[in-house]
């Protein structure tokens, strides 16, 4: 990777204290939510959206539950964001347990509802531990889904990328080939799986460039405040949880406020390193809670923009 003068200056500043002094606030952010199951969860989600909207996100996205289990709820949530806010809304869509026609019908419904951005994924098998099996009339992987979506309408499309390699890939080269197929099929950018080492992301970004993949790779940031839950997710998606993470949260089980402070510190420090390495778009896995992501954005120099808040209201 070649490093520009501006990046070297940034790296020098990152080594000085205080780490977060006077950042320009020149980065963009996006926020990921999951569709709520209950009225209470719906209220929590909308509080989170209202808190984060004034930061002027580039887009917000809503996940699609394993096996298409949240199909209606994902649609309802994305459609409501598109209807009631000015934030561009993206719908996640997977290939699991559905025929091509069924999936493309869902995409047509999104287009009709004014949704222009899809996060196109293969999805995980509905039952943990099984191998992914394509539906007999379905899309075999995310690359095929991207091509299918492009045949429906000129969607903006994001796909998934794996700084620490997807567990189904035989090796890093195969994983990169797969990412290239998704971009060549028409995806605009890749959003990464979460990770806890800025160096792992930089190595991946270099490998992507060396593989001739000319697309934006947006790091996915998971602010962790519950290590046990994160370990469960990480096991399924090939992300490594460093041993220091356990040690940092040791003894904090009954101290939620301290846990939040530790969580914000870890994630903000990693984002600061990514920023020093030239990253200017961060995608936050919010788990429908605003405060941690808001605090990290604030440390990165973002401030509420009254125009964005008004548009989002
Ligand atoms: C940003 C982000 C958002 C996500 N959102 C959701 C969500 O909303 N709902 C959900 O269920 N899951 C979601 N996931 C998880 C995702 O569905 C899983 O990680 C899934 O196992 C892989 O999906 P993919 O789109 O990366 O698959 P693909 O890109 O299709 O690849 C999956 C694996 O199969 C291999 N592969 C694919 N095609 C071939 C081929 N032709 N030959 C050989 N190998 C091949 C690839 O190398 C890779 O290892 C998300 C992941 C990320 C990073």
Tab-separated table of C-alpha atoms and ligand atoms in Angstrom:
chain	number	residue	atom	x	y	z
A	1	UNK	CA	0.000	0.000	0.000
A	2	UNK	CA	1.419	3.431	-0.862
A	3	UNK	CA	1.005	6.022	1.879
A	4	UNK	CA	0.270	9.660	1.068
A	5	UNK	CA	1.727	12.657	2.940
A	6	UNK	CA	-1.711	13.371	4.401
A	7	UNK	CA	-1.879	9.809	5.704
A	8	UNK	CA	1.608	10.075	7.233
A	9	UNK	CA	0.596	13.309	8.955
A	10	UNK	CA	-2.515	11.561	10.190
A	11	UNK	CA	-0.465	8.617	11.475
A	12	UNK	CA	1.852	11.006	13.356
A	13	UNK	CA	-1.143	12.741	14.936
A	14	UNK	CA	-2.630	9.375	15.873
A	15	UNK	CA	0.517	8.599	17.878
A	16	UNK	CA	0.312	11.918	19.743
A	17	UNK	CA	-2.013	12.467	22.681
A	18	UNK	CA	-4.819	13.263	23.008
A	19	UNK	CA	-5.740	10.741	20.401
A	20	UNK	CA	-9.051	12.288	19.457
A	21	UNK	CA	-8.175	15.986	19.533
A	22	UNK	CA	-9.519	18.110	16.700
A	23	UNK	CA	-10.497	15.458	14.186
A	24	UNK	CA	-12.041	17.106	11.164
A	25	UNK	CA	-15.292	15.117	11.272
A	26	UNK	CA	-14.722	14.349	7.609
A	27	UNK	CA	-15.873	10.746	7.701
A	28	UNK	CA	-19.139	9.192	6.663
A	29	UNK	CA	-21.013	6.613	8.649
A	30	UNK	CA	-23.779	4.088	8.146
A	31	UNK	CA	-25.730	2.163	10.752
A	32	UNK	CA	-27.095	-1.367	10.715
A	33	UNK	CA	-30.234	-2.394	12.613
A	34	UNK	CA	-32.214	-5.593	12.959
A	35	UNK	CA	-36.004	-5.724	12.535
A	36	UNK	CA	-37.838	-5.539	15.876
A	37	UNK	CA	-39.984	-8.435	17.120
A	38	UNK	CA	-42.154	-6.623	19.663
A	39	UNK	CA	-43.639	-3.163	20.156
A	40	UNK	CA	-41.089	-2.456	22.889
A	41	UNK	CA	-38.238	-3.405	20.553
A	42	UNK	CA	-39.781	-1.255	17.836
A	43	UNK	CA	-39.707	1.709	20.211
A	44	UNK	CA	-36.040	1.019	21.055
A	45	UNK	CA	-35.186	0.840	17.362
A	46	UNK	CA	-36.905	4.135	16.545
A	47	UNK	CA	-35.237	5.844	19.479
A	48	UNK	CA	-31.910	4.643	18.088
A	49	UNK	CA	-32.749	5.861	14.577
A	50	UNK	CA	-33.834	9.271	15.921
A	51	UNK	CA	-30.645	9.598	17.963
A	52	UNK	CA	-28.325	8.646	15.118
A	53	UNK	CA	-30.138	10.389	12.244
A	54	UNK	CA	-28.773	13.906	13.031
A	55	UNK	CA	-25.269	12.548	12.352
A	56	UNK	CA	-26.338	12.444	8.697
A	57	UNK	CA	-25.621	8.765	7.912
A	58	UNK	CA	-24.869	7.863	4.337
A	59	UNK	CA	-27.437	5.079	4.737
A	60	UNK	CA	-28.966	2.820	7.341
A	61	UNK	CA	-29.565	-0.869	6.707
A	62	UNK	CA	-31.878	-3.503	8.148
A	63	UNK	CA	-30.861	-7.158	8.412
A	64	UNK	CA	-32.735	-10.190	7.099
A	65	UNK	CA	-33.138	-13.007	9.637
A	66	UNK	CA	-31.710	-16.470	9.075
A	67	UNK	CA	-33.763	-18.433	6.556
A	68	UNK	CA	-35.786	-15.382	5.579
A	69	UNK	CA	-37.519	-15.546	8.980
A	70	UNK	CA	-37.844	-11.760	9.165
A	71	UNK	CA	-38.955	-11.181	5.572
A	72	UNK	CA	-42.084	-9.173	6.480
A	73	UNK	CA	-40.502	-7.400	9.444
A	74	UNK	CA	-37.420	-6.394	7.442
A	75	UNK	CA	-39.657	-5.076	4.691
A	76	UNK	CA	-41.894	-3.172	7.118
A	77	UNK	CA	-38.903	-1.587	8.881
A	78	UNK	CA	-37.087	-0.565	5.694
A	79	UNK	CA	-40.304	0.754	4.143
A	80	UNK	CA	-41.031	2.824	7.276
A	81	UNK	CA	-37.524	4.330	7.252
A	82	UNK	CA	-37.933	5.149	3.539
A	83	UNK	CA	-41.376	6.670	4.190
A	84	UNK	CA	-40.748	8.591	7.394
A	85	UNK	CA	-37.149	9.751	7.181
A	86	UNK	CA	-34.869	11.206	4.535
A	87	UNK	CA	-32.084	8.709	5.321
A	88	UNK	CA	-31.372	6.366	2.407
A	89	UNK	CA	-32.531	2.931	3.586
A	90	UNK	CA	-30.923	-0.336	2.533
A	91	UNK	CA	-32.564	-3.741	2.847
A	92	UNK	CA	-30.514	-6.885	3.469
A	93	UNK	CA	-31.629	-9.829	1.333
A	94	UNK	CA	-30.366	-13.420	1.399
A	95	UNK	CA	-30.626	-16.488	-0.873
A	96	UNK	CA	-31.681	-18.910	1.898
A	97	UNK	CA	-34.755	-21.132	1.479
A	98	UNK	CA	-36.322	-19.162	-1.371
A	99	UNK	CA	-36.528	-19.528	-5.136
A	100	UNK	CA	-35.067	-16.947	-7.498
A	101	UNK	CA	-38.586	-15.748	-8.369
A	102	UNK	CA	-39.535	-15.280	-4.721
A	103	UNK	CA	-36.370	-13.300	-3.996
A	104	UNK	CA	-36.728	-11.123	-7.071
A	105	UNK	CA	-40.375	-10.436	-6.152
A	106	UNK	CA	-39.170	-9.144	-2.781
A	107	UNK	CA	-36.666	-6.939	-4.631
A	108	UNK	CA	-39.430	-5.587	-6.894
A	109	UNK	CA	-41.495	-4.733	-3.809
A	110	UNK	CA	-38.534	-2.819	-2.408
A	111	UNK	CA	-38.072	-0.896	-5.625
A	112	UNK	CA	-41.800	-0.041	-5.650
A	113	UNK	CA	-41.506	1.180	-2.015
A	114	UNK	CA	-38.723	3.575	-3.040
A	115	UNK	CA	-35.854	1.474	-1.646
A	116	UNK	CA	-32.847	1.757	-3.947
A	117	UNK	CA	-30.114	-0.013	-1.988
A	118	UNK	CA	-29.838	-3.739	-1.240
A	119	UNK	CA	-27.214	-5.491	0.890
A	120	UNK	CA	-27.003	-8.755	-1.068
A	121	UNK	CA	-25.952	-11.842	0.876
A	122	UNK	CA	-25.923	-15.589	0.517
A	123	UNK	CA	-27.022	-16.028	4.106
A	124	UNK	CA	-26.266	-18.733	6.619
A	125	UNK	CA	-27.984	-22.123	6.813
A	126	UNK	CA	-31.172	-21.904	8.913
A	127	UNK	CA	-29.805	-24.424	11.448
A	128	UNK	CA	-26.426	-23.826	13.070
A	129	UNK	CA	-23.689	-26.265	12.129
A	130	UNK	CA	-25.230	-27.272	8.769
A	131	UNK	CA	-23.674	-26.465	5.405
A	132	UNK	CA	-25.374	-23.956	3.122
A	133	UNK	CA	-27.583	-25.680	0.537
A	134	UNK	CA	-29.007	-23.563	-2.239
A	135	UNK	CA	-32.770	-23.844	-2.801
A	136	UNK	CA	-33.327	-26.056	-5.919
A	137	UNK	CA	-34.594	-23.011	-7.857
A	138	UNK	CA	-32.615	-20.491	-5.856
A	139	UNK	CA	-29.471	-18.418	-6.186
A	140	UNK	CA	-26.365	-20.439	-5.357
A	141	UNK	CA	-24.444	-17.547	-3.803
A	142	UNK	CA	-24.331	-13.790	-3.306
A	143	UNK	CA	-22.672	-13.146	-6.700
A	144	UNK	CA	-25.634	-14.795	-8.467
A	145	UNK	CA	-28.031	-12.754	-6.307
A	146	UNK	CA	-26.261	-9.507	-7.270
A	147	UNK	CA	-26.658	-10.367	-10.972
A	148	UNK	CA	-30.335	-11.218	-10.385
A	149	UNK	CA	-30.995	-7.928	-8.582
A	150	UNK	CA	-29.353	-5.977	-11.376
A	151	UNK	CA	-31.768	-7.641	-13.827
A	152	UNK	CA	-34.700	-6.226	-11.801
A	153	UNK	CA	-33.621	-2.595	-11.405
A	154	UNK	CA	-30.494	-0.441	-11.145
A	155	UNK	CA	-30.148	-0.977	-7.375
A	156	UNK	CA	-27.157	0.279	-5.445
A	157	UNK	CA	-25.717	-2.937	-4.027
A	158	UNK	CA	-23.456	-3.651	-1.065
A	159	UNK	CA	-21.999	-7.109	-0.428
A	160	UNK	CA	-20.134	-8.766	2.441
A	161	UNK	CA	-16.347	-9.073	2.775
A	162	UNK	CA	-14.252	-10.962	5.317
A	163	UNK	CA	-10.949	-9.479	6.578
A	164	UNK	CA	-10.259	-12.777	8.369
A	165	UNK	CA	-11.613	-15.002	5.550
A	166	UNK	CA	-15.070	-16.595	5.391
A	167	UNK	CA	-15.105	-20.030	7.089
A	168	UNK	CA	-16.455	-21.706	3.890
A	169	UNK	CA	-13.518	-20.471	1.784
A	170	UNK	CA	-10.694	-22.905	1.169
A	171	UNK	CA	-8.159	-20.064	1.424
A	172	UNK	CA	-7.749	-16.290	1.237
A	173	UNK	CA	-7.293	-16.343	-2.551
A	174	UNK	CA	-10.626	-18.172	-3.021
A	175	UNK	CA	-12.320	-15.683	-0.713
A	176	UNK	CA	-10.938	-12.772	-2.743
A	177	UNK	CA	-12.003	-14.448	-6.017
A	178	UNK	CA	-15.494	-14.684	-4.577
A	179	UNK	CA	-15.480	-11.003	-3.601
A	180	UNK	CA	-14.299	-10.117	-7.109
A	181	UNK	CA	-17.177	-12.105	-8.623
A	182	UNK	CA	-19.651	-10.095	-6.524
A	183	UNK	CA	-18.150	-6.757	-7.558
A	184	UNK	CA	-17.921	-7.850	-11.213
A	185	UNK	CA	-21.601	-8.846	-11.055
A	186	UNK	CA	-22.450	-5.231	-10.238
A	187	UNK	CA	-21.983	-4.593	-6.501
A	188	UNK	CA	-20.912	-1.052	-5.628
A	189	UNK	CA	-19.084	-1.696	-2.365
A	190	UNK	CA	-18.295	-4.321	0.238
A	191	UNK	CA	-19.008	-3.996	3.939
A	192	UNK	CA	-16.735	-6.071	6.117
A	193	UNK	CA	-17.557	-8.569	8.798
A	194	UNK	CA	-16.581	-7.217	12.211
A	195	UNK	CA	-12.961	-7.590	13.353
A	196	UNK	CA	-10.869	-6.348	16.275
A	197	UNK	CA	-7.513	-5.628	14.686
A	198	UNK	CA	-6.989	-2.564	12.502
A	199	UNK	CA	-3.921	-4.303	11.044
A	200	UNK	CA	-6.062	-7.245	9.910
A	201	UNK	CA	-8.277	-4.771	8.038
A	202	UNK	CA	-5.309	-2.983	6.448
A	203	UNK	CA	-3.793	-6.301	5.310
A	204	UNK	CA	-7.141	-7.261	3.811
A	205	UNK	CA	-7.513	-3.889	2.053
A	206	UNK	CA	-4.044	-4.344	0.519
A	207	UNK	CA	-4.916	-7.893	-0.604
A	208	UNK	CA	-8.147	-6.637	-2.172
A	209	UNK	CA	-6.236	-3.976	-4.100
A	210	UNK	CA	-3.575	-6.489	-5.157
A	211	UNK	CA	-6.345	-8.789	-6.444
A	212	UNK	CA	-7.449	-5.992	-8.782
A	213	UNK	CA	-10.708	-5.347	-6.943
A	214	UNK	CA	-11.528	-1.711	-7.401
A	215	UNK	CA	-14.367	-1.167	-4.932
A	216	UNK	CA	-14.796	0.591	-1.664
A	217	UNK	CA	-14.289	-1.713	1.343
A	218	UNK	CA	-16.138	-0.309	4.328
A	219	UNK	CA	-15.102	-1.658	7.737
A	220	UNK	CA	-17.946	-3.079	9.821
A	221	UNK	CA	-17.541	-1.924	13.422
A	222	UNK	CA	-19.081	-3.901	16.266
A	223	UNK	CA	-18.837	-2.054	19.571
A	224	UNK	CA	-18.657	-4.998	21.968
A	225	UNK	CA	-20.166	-4.779	25.414
A	226	UNK	CA	-21.059	-8.449	25.785
A	227	UNK	CA	-18.082	-10.706	25.020
A	228	UNK	CA	-20.004	-13.978	25.455
A	229	UNK	CA	-22.610	-12.964	22.860
A	230	UNK	CA	-19.919	-11.683	20.480
A	231	UNK	CA	-18.001	-14.953	20.801
A	232	UNK	CA	-21.141	-16.788	19.613
A	233	UNK	CA	-21.452	-14.563	16.507
A	234	UNK	CA	-17.711	-14.691	15.874
A	235	UNK	CA	-17.638	-18.490	15.928
A	236	UNK	CA	-20.100	-18.573	13.019
A	237	UNK	CA	-18.373	-15.993	10.848
A	238	UNK	CA	-14.653	-16.556	11.229
A	239	UNK	CA	-13.828	-13.407	13.205
A	240	UNK	CA	-11.195	-13.754	15.924
A	241	UNK	CA	-11.825	-12.467	19.453
A	242	UNK	CA	-8.468	-11.554	20.954
A	243	UNK	CA	-7.617	-12.784	24.456
A	244	UNK	CA	-7.095	-9.203	25.667
A	245	UNK	CA	-10.781	-8.543	25.039
A	246	UNK	CA	-11.782	-11.106	27.694
A	247	UNK	CA	-9.240	-9.665	30.110
A	248	UNK	CA	-10.533	-6.117	29.577
A	249	UNK	CA	-14.094	-7.122	30.445
A	250	UNK	CA	-13.085	-9.348	33.364
A	251	UNK	CA	-15.016	-8.568	36.556
A	252	UNK	CA	-17.449	-6.190	34.840
A	253	UNK	CA	-20.454	-8.534	34.556
A	254	UNK	CA	-22.389	-6.543	37.173
A	255	UNK	CA	-21.151	-3.132	36.073
A	256	UNK	CA	-23.039	-2.184	32.907
A	257	UNK	CA	-21.894	1.449	32.914
A	258	UNK	CA	-18.217	0.482	33.199
A	259	UNK	CA	-18.752	-2.119	30.458
A	260	UNK	CA	-20.145	0.578	28.144
A	261	UNK	CA	-17.119	2.813	28.787
A	262	UNK	CA	-14.723	-0.034	28.070
A	263	UNK	CA	-16.686	-0.980	24.955
A	264	UNK	CA	-16.603	2.573	23.602
A	265	UNK	CA	-12.882	2.894	24.342
A	266	UNK	CA	-11.947	-0.320	22.490
A	267	UNK	CA	-14.057	0.429	19.415
A	268	UNK	CA	-13.128	4.120	19.266
A	269	UNK	CA	-9.421	3.312	19.477
A	270	UNK	CA	-9.718	0.879	16.584
A	271	UNK	CA	-11.711	3.398	14.535
A	272	UNK	CA	-9.040	6.009	15.256
A	273	UNK	CA	-6.380	3.666	13.855
A	274	UNK	CA	-8.538	2.977	10.800
A	275	UNK	CA	-9.037	6.723	10.327
A	276	UNK	CA	-5.266	7.241	10.513
A	277	UNK	CA	-4.965	4.609	7.774
A	278	UNK	CA	-7.269	6.541	5.475
A	279	UNK	CA	-10.662	5.022	6.269
A	280	UNK	CA	-13.440	7.582	5.855
A	281	UNK	CA	-16.566	5.429	5.937
A	282	UNK	CA	-17.461	3.342	8.982
A	283	UNK	CA	-20.424	0.942	9.120
A	284	UNK	CA	-21.682	0.344	12.670
A	285	UNK	CA	-23.401	-2.840	13.799
A	286	UNK	CA	-25.605	-0.994	16.305
A	287	UNK	CA	-27.639	-3.954	17.645
A	288	UNK	CA	-30.406	-1.310	17.750
A	289	UNK	CA	-28.666	0.680	20.489
A	290	UNK	CA	-27.535	4.179	19.653
A	291	UNK	CA	-25.288	5.326	22.473
A	292	UNK	CA	-22.074	3.395	21.772
A	293	UNK	CA	-22.110	4.183	18.051
A	294	UNK	CA	-23.027	7.803	18.789
A	295	UNK	CA	-20.129	8.178	21.236
A	296	UNK	CA	-17.631	6.706	18.774
A	297	UNK	CA	-18.883	8.956	15.957
A	298	UNK	CA	-18.564	11.928	18.312
A	299	UNK	CA	-14.955	10.999	19.106
A	300	UNK	CA	-14.306	10.745	15.372
A	301	UNK	CA	-15.368	14.383	15.106
A	302	UNK	CA	-18.931	13.979	13.834
A	303	UNK	CA	-21.479	16.435	15.186
A	304	UNK	CA	-25.254	16.594	14.694
A	305	UNK	CA	-26.226	18.409	11.581
A	306	UNK	CA	-29.500	20.324	12.064
A	307	UNK	CA	-30.394	19.879	8.375
A	308	UNK	CA	-29.997	16.081	8.640
A	309	UNK	CA	-32.051	16.066	11.855
A	310	UNK	CA	-34.856	18.051	10.238
A	311	UNK	CA	-34.920	15.839	7.162
A	312	UNK	CA	-34.980	12.732	9.386
A	313	UNK	CA	-37.874	13.963	11.533
B	1	LIG	C1	-22.123	-6.643	6.300
B	1	LIG	C2	-22.772	-7.982	6.519
B	1	LIG	C3	-24.150	-8.078	6.644
B	1	LIG	C4	-24.786	-9.308	6.840
B	1	LIG	N1	-26.152	-9.358	6.956
B	1	LIG	C5	-26.787	-10.547	7.069
B	1	LIG	C6	-28.214	-10.630	7.121
B	1	LIG	O1	-28.915	-9.608	7.110
B	1	LIG	N2	-28.791	-11.862	7.194
B	1	LIG	C7	-28.057	-13.008	7.208
B	1	LIG	O2	-28.646	-14.099	7.269
B	1	LIG	N3	-26.696	-12.979	7.153
B	1	LIG	C8	-26.041	-11.773	7.080
B	1	LIG	N4	-24.667	-11.736	7.015
B	1	LIG	C9	-23.901	-12.998	7.122
B	1	LIG	C10	-23.739	-13.726	5.761
B	1	LIG	O3	-24.995	-14.107	5.257
B	1	LIG	C11	-22.860	-14.952	6.020
B	1	LIG	O4	-21.569	-14.572	6.352
B	1	LIG	C12	-22.868	-16.027	4.928
B	1	LIG	O5	-22.255	-17.212	5.449
B	1	LIG	C13	-22.092	-15.666	3.666
B	1	LIG	O6	-22.738	-14.704	2.950
B	1	LIG	P1	-21.994	-13.985	1.695
B	1	LIG	O7	-22.965	-13.056	1.111
B	1	LIG	O8	-20.690	-13.476	2.115
B	1	LIG	O9	-21.798	-15.270	0.743
B	1	LIG	P2	-20.987	-15.505	-0.592
B	1	LIG	O10	-20.251	-14.288	-0.996
B	1	LIG	O11	-21.890	-16.126	-1.582
B	1	LIG	O12	-19.866	-16.551	-0.162
B	1	LIG	C14	-19.985	-17.464	0.900
B	1	LIG	C15	-18.829	-18.446	0.867
B	1	LIG	O13	-18.994	-19.366	-0.166
B	1	LIG	C16	-17.877	-19.374	-1.041
B	1	LIG	N5	-18.373	-19.428	-2.418
B	1	LIG	C17	-19.389	-18.695	-2.940
B	1	LIG	N6	-19.558	-19.010	-4.248
B	1	LIG	C18	-18.641	-19.953	-4.534
B	1	LIG	C19	-18.326	-20.681	-5.705
B	1	LIG	N7	-19.000	-20.498	-6.859
B	1	LIG	N8	-17.330	-21.583	-5.649
B	1	LIG	C20	-16.648	-21.780	-4.496
B	1	LIG	N9	-16.906	-21.112	-3.346
B	1	LIG	C21	-17.885	-20.225	-3.360
B	1	LIG	C22	-17.178	-18.072	-0.768
B	1	LIG	O14	-15.796	-18.119	-1.045
B	1	LIG	C23	-17.462	-17.833	0.671
B	1	LIG	O15	-16.558	-18.555	1.450
B	1	LIG	C24	-23.997	-10.514	6.876
B	1	LIG	C25	-22.599	-10.430	6.756
B	1	LIG	C26	-21.978	-9.186	6.586
B	1	LIG	C27	-20.484	-9.107	6.479
